[in-house]
Amino acid sequence: MQPKKYNIAVEATLEVLGGKWKCVILCHLTYGKKRTSDLRRLMPNITQKMLTQQLRELEEDGIVERIVYNQVPPKVEYQLSEYGWSLKSILDSLCAWGERHIIREYGDKFAVLEDNILNKSGNKELEPVTRE
């Protein structure tokens, strides 16, 4: 089988991270392990079907790890893989650019940003986890 050809390398990045939800999911996972229900609460506009699909694709690409706990009722959590953590600086840059864009277009970023953990600043309890 012949390897896939890309015009430029950013195509490979977008193939893995493309779409509306994958980067949002990954940003939330920089704050630690999350259950599917946690992600749904943090992203109320995503459907369960889309969330499941995006998580499966990110897992297939080795970006997130699915942790299954052997208990009743079943418990599943998702976390960034070591490979997924290599995207942290990219995600941070995308967030910073997005904030600058929102301020440029709307003035007050808090007028258009949802009230969630990713949009808080200055609170040490809400900072992303650090890799061990």
Short mmCIF file of C-alpha atoms in Angstrom, two decimals:
data_model
loop_
_atom_site.label_atom_id
_atom_site.label_comp_id
_atom_site.label_asym_id
_atom_site.label_seq_id
_atom_site.Cartn_x
_atom_site.Cartn_y
_atom_site.Cartn_z
CA MET A 1 0.00 0.00 0.00
CA GLN A 2 1.36 3.38 -1.03
CA PRO A 3 1.68 6.00 1.75
CA LYS A 4 -0.66 8.97 1.62
CA LYS A 5 0.73 12.13 0.06
CA TYR A 6 0.21 15.57 1.57
CA ASN A 7 0.64 18.89 -0.21
CA ILE A 8 2.02 20.49 2.99
CA ALA A 9 2.48 19.17 6.54
CA VAL A 10 -0.38 21.22 8.02
CA GLU A 11 -2.74 18.89 6.12
CA ALA A 12 -1.60 16.01 8.34
CA THR A 13 -2.26 18.14 11.43
CA LEU A 14 -5.73 19.11 10.24
CA GLU A 15 -6.51 15.50 9.36
CA VAL A 16 -6.03 14.62 13.04
CA LEU A 17 -7.34 17.82 14.69
CA GLY A 18 -9.83 18.99 12.08
CA GLY A 19 -13.42 19.69 12.90
CA LYS A 20 -15.23 21.83 15.39
CA TRP A 21 -14.82 19.74 18.53
CA LYS A 22 -11.47 17.94 18.67
CA CYS A 23 -9.40 20.91 19.83
CA VAL A 24 -12.06 21.82 22.39
CA ILE A 25 -11.99 18.28 23.78
CA LEU A 26 -8.20 18.34 23.92
CA CYS A 27 -8.15 21.72 25.69
CA HIS A 28 -10.48 20.35 28.36
CA LEU A 29 -8.27 17.29 28.77
CA THR A 30 -5.26 19.51 29.54
CA TYR A 31 -7.06 20.11 32.85
CA GLY A 32 -6.96 16.40 33.68
CA LYS A 33 -8.87 13.18 33.14
CA LYS A 34 -12.50 13.56 32.18
CA ARG A 35 -15.46 11.23 31.97
CA THR A 36 -17.74 11.49 28.97
CA SER A 37 -20.39 13.10 31.19
CA ASP A 38 -17.85 15.74 32.31
CA LEU A 39 -17.06 16.61 28.69
CA ARG A 40 -20.76 16.80 27.82
CA ARG A 41 -21.32 19.21 30.71
CA LEU A 42 -18.35 21.34 29.62
CA MET A 43 -19.49 21.31 25.99
CA PRO A 44 -23.29 21.49 26.11
CA ASN A 45 -23.67 22.02 22.35
CA ILE A 46 -22.02 18.74 21.32
CA THR A 47 -24.22 15.70 20.83
CA GLN A 48 -23.39 12.43 22.58
CA LYS A 49 -22.93 10.77 19.19
CA MET A 50 -20.46 13.43 18.02
CA LEU A 51 -18.53 13.37 21.31
CA THR A 52 -18.20 9.58 21.13
CA GLN A 53 -17.09 9.75 17.50
CA GLN A 54 -14.50 12.46 18.16
CA LEU A 55 -13.10 10.63 21.21
CA ARG A 56 -12.82 7.39 19.21
CA GLU A 57 -10.97 9.16 16.39
CA LEU A 58 -8.60 10.87 18.83
CA GLU A 59 -7.99 7.51 20.52
CA GLU A 60 -7.32 5.81 17.15
CA ASP A 61 -4.78 8.53 16.34
CA GLY A 62 -3.04 7.99 19.69
CA ILE A 63 -3.89 11.48 20.98
CA VAL A 64 -6.09 10.40 23.89
CA GLU A 65 -6.16 7.32 26.07
CA ARG A 66 -9.34 5.62 27.21
CA ILE A 67 -9.11 4.28 30.75
CA VAL A 68 -11.67 1.62 31.67
CA TYR A 69 -12.12 0.86 35.36
CA ASN A 70 -13.27 -2.65 36.24
CA GLN A 71 -16.15 -1.74 38.53
CA VAL A 72 -19.93 -1.65 38.72
CA PRO A 73 -21.29 0.60 37.40
CA PRO A 74 -18.67 0.84 34.65
CA LYS A 75 -16.42 3.89 34.69
CA VAL A 76 -14.48 5.24 31.70
CA GLU A 77 -12.19 8.27 31.67
CA TYR A 78 -10.21 9.95 28.95
CA GLN A 79 -6.82 11.63 29.24
CA LEU A 80 -4.22 12.99 26.89
CA SER A 81 -1.62 10.45 25.87
CA GLU A 82 2.05 11.33 25.94
CA TYR A 83 1.74 11.97 22.20
CA GLY A 84 -1.35 14.11 22.86
CA TRP A 85 0.59 16.27 25.30
CA SER A 86 2.88 17.21 22.41
CA LEU A 87 -0.06 19.32 21.11
CA LYS A 88 -0.21 21.49 24.26
CA SER A 89 1.75 24.43 22.83
CA ILE A 90 -0.37 24.34 19.66
CA LEU A 91 -3.58 24.35 21.69
CA ASP A 92 -2.29 27.21 23.85
CA SER A 93 -1.42 29.21 20.73
CA LEU A 94 -4.85 28.58 19.20
CA CYS A 95 -6.55 29.75 22.42
CA ALA A 96 -4.40 32.88 22.63
CA TRP A 97 -5.05 33.78 19.01
CA GLY A 98 -8.77 33.15 19.48
CA GLU A 99 -8.87 35.52 22.47
CA ARG A 100 -7.10 38.23 20.47
CA HIS A 101 -9.52 37.70 17.60
CA ILE A 102 -12.57 37.90 19.87
CA ILE A 103 -11.29 41.12 21.47
CA ARG A 104 -10.59 42.58 18.03
CA GLU A 105 -14.05 41.67 16.72
CA TYR A 106 -16.22 42.13 19.84
CA GLY A 107 -14.21 44.18 22.32
CA ASP A 108 -15.13 42.39 25.53
CA LYS A 109 -14.19 38.72 25.33
CA PHE A 110 -16.43 37.84 28.28
CA ALA A 111 -19.45 39.13 26.37
CA VAL A 112 -19.12 36.26 23.90
CA LEU A 113 -17.22 33.51 25.75
CA GLU A 114 -19.17 30.90 27.70
CA ASP A 115 -18.62 30.78 31.44
CA ASN A 116 -16.46 27.67 31.85
CA ILE A 117 -13.11 26.58 33.20
CA LEU A 118 -11.23 27.32 29.98
CA ASN A 119 -12.23 30.98 30.08
CA LYS A 120 -11.15 31.73 33.66
CA SER A 121 -7.87 33.48 34.27
CA GLY A 122 -5.70 34.06 37.28
CA ASN A 123 -7.09 31.21 39.40
CA LYS A 124 -4.38 28.69 40.29
CA GLU A 125 -6.98 25.98 40.96
CA LEU A 126 -8.09 26.17 37.34
CA GLU A 127 -4.71 25.88 35.70
CA PRO A 128 -4.01 22.97 33.39
CA VAL A 129 -2.36 19.93 34.91
CA THR A 130 1.32 19.46 34.36
CA ARG A 131 2.73 16.25 33.05
CA GLU A 132 4.64 14.13 35.50
#
